[in-house]
PDB file of C-alpha atoms in Angstrom:
ATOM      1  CA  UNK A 169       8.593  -5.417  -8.796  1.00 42.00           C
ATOM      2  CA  UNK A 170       4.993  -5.504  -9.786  1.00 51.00           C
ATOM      3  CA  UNK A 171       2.746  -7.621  -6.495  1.00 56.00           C
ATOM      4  CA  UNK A 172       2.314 -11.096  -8.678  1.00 84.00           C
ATOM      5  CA  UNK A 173       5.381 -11.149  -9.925  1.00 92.00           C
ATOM      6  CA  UNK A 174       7.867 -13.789  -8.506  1.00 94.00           C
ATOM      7  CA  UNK A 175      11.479 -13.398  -7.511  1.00 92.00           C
ATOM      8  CA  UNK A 176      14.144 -15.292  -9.978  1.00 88.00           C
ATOM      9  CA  UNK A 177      14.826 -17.256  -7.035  1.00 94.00           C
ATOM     10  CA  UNK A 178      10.874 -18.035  -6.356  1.00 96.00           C
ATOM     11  CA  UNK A 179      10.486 -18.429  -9.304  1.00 96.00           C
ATOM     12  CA  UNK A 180      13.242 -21.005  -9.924  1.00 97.00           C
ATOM     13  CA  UNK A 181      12.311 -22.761  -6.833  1.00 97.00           C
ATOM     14  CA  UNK A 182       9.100 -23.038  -7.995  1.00 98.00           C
ATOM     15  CA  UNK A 183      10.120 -25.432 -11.154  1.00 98.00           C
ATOM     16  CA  UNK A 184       9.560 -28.911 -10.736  1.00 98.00           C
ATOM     17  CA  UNK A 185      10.558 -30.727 -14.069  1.00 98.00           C
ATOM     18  CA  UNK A 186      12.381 -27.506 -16.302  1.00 98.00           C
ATOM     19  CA  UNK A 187      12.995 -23.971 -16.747  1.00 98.00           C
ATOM     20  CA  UNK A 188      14.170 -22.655 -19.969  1.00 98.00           C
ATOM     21  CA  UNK A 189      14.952 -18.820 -20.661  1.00 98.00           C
ATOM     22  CA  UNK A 190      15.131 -17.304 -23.903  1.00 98.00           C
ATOM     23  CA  UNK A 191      17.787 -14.097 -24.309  1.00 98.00           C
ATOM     24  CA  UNK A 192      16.888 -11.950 -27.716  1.00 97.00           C
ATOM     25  CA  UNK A 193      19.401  -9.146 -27.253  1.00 95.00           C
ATOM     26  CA  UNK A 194      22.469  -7.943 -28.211  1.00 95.00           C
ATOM     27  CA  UNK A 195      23.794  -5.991 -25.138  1.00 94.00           C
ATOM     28  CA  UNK A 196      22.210  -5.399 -21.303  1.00 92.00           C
ATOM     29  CA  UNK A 197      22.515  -2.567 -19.140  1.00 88.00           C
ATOM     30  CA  UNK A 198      21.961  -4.874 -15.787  1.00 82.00           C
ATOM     31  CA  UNK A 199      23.479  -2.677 -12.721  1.00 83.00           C
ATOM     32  CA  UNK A 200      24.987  -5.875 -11.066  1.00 81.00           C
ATOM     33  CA  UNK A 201      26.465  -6.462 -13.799  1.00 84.00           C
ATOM     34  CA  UNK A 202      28.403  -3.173 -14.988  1.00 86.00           C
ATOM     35  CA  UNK A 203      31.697  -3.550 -12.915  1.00 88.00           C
ATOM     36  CA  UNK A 204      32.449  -6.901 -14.332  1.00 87.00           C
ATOM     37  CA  UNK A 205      31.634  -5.988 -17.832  1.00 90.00           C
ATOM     38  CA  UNK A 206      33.878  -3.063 -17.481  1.00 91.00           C
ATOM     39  CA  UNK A 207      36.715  -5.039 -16.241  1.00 90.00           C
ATOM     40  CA  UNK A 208      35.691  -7.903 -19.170  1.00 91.00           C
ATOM     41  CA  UNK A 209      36.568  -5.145 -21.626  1.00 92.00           C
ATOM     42  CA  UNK A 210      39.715  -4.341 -20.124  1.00 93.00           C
ATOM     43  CA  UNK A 211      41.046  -7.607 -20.143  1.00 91.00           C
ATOM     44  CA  UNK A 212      40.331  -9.308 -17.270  1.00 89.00           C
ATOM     45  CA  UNK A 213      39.041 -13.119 -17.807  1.00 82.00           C
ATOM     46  CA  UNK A 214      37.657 -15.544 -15.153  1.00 79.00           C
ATOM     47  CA  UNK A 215      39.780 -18.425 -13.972  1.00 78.00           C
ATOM     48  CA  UNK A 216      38.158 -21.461 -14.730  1.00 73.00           C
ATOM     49  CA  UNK A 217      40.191 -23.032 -11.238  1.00 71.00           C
ATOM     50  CA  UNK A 218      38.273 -20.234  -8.985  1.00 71.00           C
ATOM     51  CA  UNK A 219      34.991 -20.925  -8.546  1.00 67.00           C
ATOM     52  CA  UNK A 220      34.463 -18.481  -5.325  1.00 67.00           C
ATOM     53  CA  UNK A 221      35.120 -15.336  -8.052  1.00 66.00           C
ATOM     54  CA  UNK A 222      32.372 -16.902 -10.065  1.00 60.00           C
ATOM     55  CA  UNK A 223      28.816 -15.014 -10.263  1.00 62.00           C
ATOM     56  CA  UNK A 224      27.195 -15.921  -6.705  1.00 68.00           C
ATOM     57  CA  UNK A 225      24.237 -16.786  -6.066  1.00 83.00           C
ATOM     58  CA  UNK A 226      22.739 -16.951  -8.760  1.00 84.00           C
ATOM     59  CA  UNK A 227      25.096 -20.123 -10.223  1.00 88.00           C
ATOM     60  CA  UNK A 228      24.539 -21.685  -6.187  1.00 91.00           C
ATOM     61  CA  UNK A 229      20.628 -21.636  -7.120  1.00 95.00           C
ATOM     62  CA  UNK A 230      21.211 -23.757 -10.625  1.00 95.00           C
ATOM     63  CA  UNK A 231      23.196 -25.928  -8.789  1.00 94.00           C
ATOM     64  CA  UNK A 232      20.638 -26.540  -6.522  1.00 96.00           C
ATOM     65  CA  UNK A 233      17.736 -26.629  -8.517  1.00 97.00           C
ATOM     66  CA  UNK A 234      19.661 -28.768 -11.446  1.00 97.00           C
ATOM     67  CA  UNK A 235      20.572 -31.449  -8.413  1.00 97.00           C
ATOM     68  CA  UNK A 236      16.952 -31.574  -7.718  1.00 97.00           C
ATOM     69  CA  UNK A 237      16.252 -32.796 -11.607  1.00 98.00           C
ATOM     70  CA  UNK A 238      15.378 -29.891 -12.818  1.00 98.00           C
ATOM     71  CA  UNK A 239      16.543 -28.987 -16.122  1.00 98.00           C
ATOM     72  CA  UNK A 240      17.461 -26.168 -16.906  1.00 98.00           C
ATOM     73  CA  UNK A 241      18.209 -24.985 -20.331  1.00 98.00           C
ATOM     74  CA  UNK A 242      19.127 -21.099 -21.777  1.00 98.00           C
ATOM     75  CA  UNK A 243      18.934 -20.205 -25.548  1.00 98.00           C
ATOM     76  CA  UNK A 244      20.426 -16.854 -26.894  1.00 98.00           C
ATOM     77  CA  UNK A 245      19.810 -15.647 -29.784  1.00 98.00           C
ATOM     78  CA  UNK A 246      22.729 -13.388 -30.827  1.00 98.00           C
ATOM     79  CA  UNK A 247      23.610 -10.445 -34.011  1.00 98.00           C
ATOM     80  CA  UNK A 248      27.121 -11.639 -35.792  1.00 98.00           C
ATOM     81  CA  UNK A 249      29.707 -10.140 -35.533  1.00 98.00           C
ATOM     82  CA  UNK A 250      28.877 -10.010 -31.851  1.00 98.00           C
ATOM     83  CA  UNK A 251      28.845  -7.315 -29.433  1.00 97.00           C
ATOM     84  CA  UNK A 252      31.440  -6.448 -26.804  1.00 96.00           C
ATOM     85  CA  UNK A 253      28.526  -7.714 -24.188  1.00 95.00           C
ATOM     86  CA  UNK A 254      28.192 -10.934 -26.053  1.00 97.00           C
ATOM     87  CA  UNK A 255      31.692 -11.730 -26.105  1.00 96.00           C
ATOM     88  CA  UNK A 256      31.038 -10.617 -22.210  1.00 95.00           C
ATOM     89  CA  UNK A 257      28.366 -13.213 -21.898  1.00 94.00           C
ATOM     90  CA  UNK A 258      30.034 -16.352 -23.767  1.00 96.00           C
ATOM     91  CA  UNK A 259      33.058 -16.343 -22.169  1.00 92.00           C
ATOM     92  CA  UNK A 260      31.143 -16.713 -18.690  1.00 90.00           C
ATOM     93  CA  UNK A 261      29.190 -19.014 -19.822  1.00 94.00           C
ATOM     94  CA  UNK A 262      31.285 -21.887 -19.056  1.00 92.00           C
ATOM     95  CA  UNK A 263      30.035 -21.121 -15.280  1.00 91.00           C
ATOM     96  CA  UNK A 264      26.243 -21.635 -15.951  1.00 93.00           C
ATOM     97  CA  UNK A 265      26.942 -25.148 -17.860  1.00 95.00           C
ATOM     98  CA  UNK A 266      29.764 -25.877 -15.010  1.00 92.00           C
ATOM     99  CA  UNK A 267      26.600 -25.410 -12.862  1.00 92.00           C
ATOM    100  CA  UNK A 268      24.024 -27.321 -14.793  1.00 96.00           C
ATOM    101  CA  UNK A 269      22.747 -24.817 -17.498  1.00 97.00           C
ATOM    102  CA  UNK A 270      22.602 -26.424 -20.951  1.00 98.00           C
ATOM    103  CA  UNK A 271      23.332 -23.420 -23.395  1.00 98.00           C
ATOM    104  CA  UNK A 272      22.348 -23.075 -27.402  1.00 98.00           C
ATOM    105  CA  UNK A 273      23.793 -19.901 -29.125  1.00 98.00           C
ATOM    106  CA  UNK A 274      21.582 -19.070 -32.113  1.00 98.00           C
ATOM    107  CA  UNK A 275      22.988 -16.356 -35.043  1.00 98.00           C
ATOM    108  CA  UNK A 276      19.997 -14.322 -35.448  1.00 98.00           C
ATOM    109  CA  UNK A 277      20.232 -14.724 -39.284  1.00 97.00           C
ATOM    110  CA  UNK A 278      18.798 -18.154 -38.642  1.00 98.00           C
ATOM    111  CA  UNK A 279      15.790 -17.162 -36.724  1.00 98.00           C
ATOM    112  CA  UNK A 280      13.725 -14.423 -39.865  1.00 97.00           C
ATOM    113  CA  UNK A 281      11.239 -17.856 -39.943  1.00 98.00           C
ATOM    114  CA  UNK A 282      10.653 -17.949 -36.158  1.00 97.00           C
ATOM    115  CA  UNK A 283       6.966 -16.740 -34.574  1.00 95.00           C
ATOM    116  CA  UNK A 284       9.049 -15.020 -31.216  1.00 97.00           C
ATOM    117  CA  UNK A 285       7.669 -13.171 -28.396  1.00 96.00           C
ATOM    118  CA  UNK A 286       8.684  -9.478 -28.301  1.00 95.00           C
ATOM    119  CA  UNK A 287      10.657 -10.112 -25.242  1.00 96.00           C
ATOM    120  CA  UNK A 288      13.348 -12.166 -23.389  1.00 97.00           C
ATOM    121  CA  UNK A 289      10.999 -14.840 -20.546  1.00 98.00           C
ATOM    122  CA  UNK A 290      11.705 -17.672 -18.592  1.00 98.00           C
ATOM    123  CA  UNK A 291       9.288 -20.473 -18.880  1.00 98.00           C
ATOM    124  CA  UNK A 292       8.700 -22.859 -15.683  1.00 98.00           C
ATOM    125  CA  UNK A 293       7.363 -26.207 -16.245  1.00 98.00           C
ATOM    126  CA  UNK A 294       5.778 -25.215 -19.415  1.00 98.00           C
ATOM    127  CA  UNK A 295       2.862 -23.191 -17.861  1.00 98.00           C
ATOM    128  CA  UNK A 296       4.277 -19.817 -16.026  1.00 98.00           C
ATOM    129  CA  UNK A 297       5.477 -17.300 -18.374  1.00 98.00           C
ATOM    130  CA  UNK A 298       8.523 -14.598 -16.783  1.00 97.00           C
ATOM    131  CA  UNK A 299       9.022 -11.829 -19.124  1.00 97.00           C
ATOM    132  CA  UNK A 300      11.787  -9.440 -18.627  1.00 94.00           C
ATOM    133  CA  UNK A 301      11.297  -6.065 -19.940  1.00 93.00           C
ATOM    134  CA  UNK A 302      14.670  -3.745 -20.629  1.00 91.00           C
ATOM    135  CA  UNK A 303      14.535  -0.212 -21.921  1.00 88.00           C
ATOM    136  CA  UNK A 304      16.140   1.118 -24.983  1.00 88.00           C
ATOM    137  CA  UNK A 305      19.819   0.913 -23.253  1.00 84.00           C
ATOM    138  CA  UNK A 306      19.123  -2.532 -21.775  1.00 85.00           C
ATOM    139  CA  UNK A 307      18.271  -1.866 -18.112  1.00 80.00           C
ATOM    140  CA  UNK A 308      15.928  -3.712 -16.384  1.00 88.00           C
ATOM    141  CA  UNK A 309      12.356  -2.522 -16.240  1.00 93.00           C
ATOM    142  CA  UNK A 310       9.116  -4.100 -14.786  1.00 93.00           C
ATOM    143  CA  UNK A 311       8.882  -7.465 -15.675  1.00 95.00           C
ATOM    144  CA  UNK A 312       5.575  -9.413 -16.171  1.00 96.00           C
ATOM    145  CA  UNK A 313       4.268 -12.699 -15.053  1.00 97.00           C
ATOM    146  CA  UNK A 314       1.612 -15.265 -16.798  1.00 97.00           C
ATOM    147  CA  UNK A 315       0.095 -18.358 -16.599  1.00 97.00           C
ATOM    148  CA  UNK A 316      -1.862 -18.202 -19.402  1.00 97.00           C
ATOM    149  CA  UNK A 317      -1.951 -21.484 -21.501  1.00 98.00           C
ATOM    150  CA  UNK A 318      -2.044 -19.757 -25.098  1.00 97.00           C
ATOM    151  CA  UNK A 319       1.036 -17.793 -24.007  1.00 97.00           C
ATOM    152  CA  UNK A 320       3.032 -20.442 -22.312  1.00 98.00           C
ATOM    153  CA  UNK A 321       2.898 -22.434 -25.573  1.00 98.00           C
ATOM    154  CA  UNK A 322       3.485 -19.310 -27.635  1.00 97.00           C
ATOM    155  CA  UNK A 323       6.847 -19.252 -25.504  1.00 98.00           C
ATOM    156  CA  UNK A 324       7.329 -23.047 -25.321  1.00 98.00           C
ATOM    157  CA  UNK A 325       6.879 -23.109 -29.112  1.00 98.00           C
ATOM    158  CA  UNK A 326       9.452 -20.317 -29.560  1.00 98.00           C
ATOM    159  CA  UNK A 327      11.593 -21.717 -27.001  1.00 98.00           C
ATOM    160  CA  UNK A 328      11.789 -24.805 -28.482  1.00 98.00           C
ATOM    161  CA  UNK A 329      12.245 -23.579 -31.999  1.00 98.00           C
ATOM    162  CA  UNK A 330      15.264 -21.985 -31.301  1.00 98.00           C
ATOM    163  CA  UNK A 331      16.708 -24.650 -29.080  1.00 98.00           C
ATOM    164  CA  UNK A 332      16.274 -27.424 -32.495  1.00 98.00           C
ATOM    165  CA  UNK A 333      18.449 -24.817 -34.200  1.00 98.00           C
ATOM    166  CA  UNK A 334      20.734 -23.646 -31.401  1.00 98.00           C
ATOM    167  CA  UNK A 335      24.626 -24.304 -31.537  1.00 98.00           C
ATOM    168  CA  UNK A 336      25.763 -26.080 -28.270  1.00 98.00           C
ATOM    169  CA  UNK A 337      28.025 -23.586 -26.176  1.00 98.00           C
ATOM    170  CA  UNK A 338      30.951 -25.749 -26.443  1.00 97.00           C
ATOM    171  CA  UNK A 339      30.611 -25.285 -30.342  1.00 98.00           C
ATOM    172  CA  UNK A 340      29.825 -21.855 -30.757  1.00 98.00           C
ATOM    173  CA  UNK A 341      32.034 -19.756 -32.266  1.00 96.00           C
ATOM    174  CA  UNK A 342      32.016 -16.092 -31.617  1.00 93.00           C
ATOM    175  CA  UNK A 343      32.432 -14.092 -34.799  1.00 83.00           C
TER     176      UNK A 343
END
């Protein structure tokens, strides 16, 4: 990780009033991720009852920063019918809102209006700009790290754009 980049825990930590992250893609190739994905498409579902088999620790450092007022709030922006991935992705979802995300699902058909970044970022208290880079299969690459004010309200804008038309987790249907 480039030098002035922060962790996703620093940079979580670091939030004092909100931290909003904006997904654009269709499908990841994340390494942490590839064994559960893999058993997703197989069949295998999470029980809602067993919260130790949930994605740890990343859904321990919501909690934490959510009970500290901190809101956090994830938009994706998703191609219907949906990929394998994103069927992947809703049906854990239920663990990031159990733990204080608020998720908005967004068709992309409703977005050909929308000034967006080029790339999936977190935004932290409206001034630091995360952007997460993925190569052409999805995997992670170098991600990048701003504080510039023009950019942070490019991504605030977008952000917040997409969150107005957004469909609330608990409504969106996967097609």
């Amino acid at each position: 990780m480039p030098q002035n980049v922060l962790s996703f825990e620093a940079l979580l930590r670091s939030a004092e009033h909100s931290a909003v992250h904006l997904e654009m893609r269709d499908s990841y190739g994340v390494d942490e991720e590839a064994d559960e994905f893999s058993e997703f498409k197989q069949g295998h579902r999470l029980d809602p009852d067993d919260r130790t088999s949930w994605w740890r620790p990343w859904l321990d450092l919501i909690q934490e920063i959510t009970a500290r007022g901190v809101v956090v709030r994830r938009a994706r922006i998703v191609s219907e019918p949906v990929t394998d991935y994103i069927r992947y992705e809703h049906h854990h979802t239920f663990t990031n809102v159990v733990a204080g995300e608020r998720v908005r699902w967004l068709p992309r058909r409703r977005t050909a209006d929308l000034a967006l970044p080029g790339t999936d970022f977190w935004l932290i208290d409206e001034k630091l700009v995360r952007f997460n880079h993925f190569s052409g299969d999805g995997a992670v690459t170098e991600p990048e790290q701003t504080d510039d004010p023009q950019v942070a309200k490019l991504c605030a804008s977008a952000f917040e754009a997409v969150w107005e038309r957004g469909i609330p987790h608990e409504e969106y249907e996967i097609h």
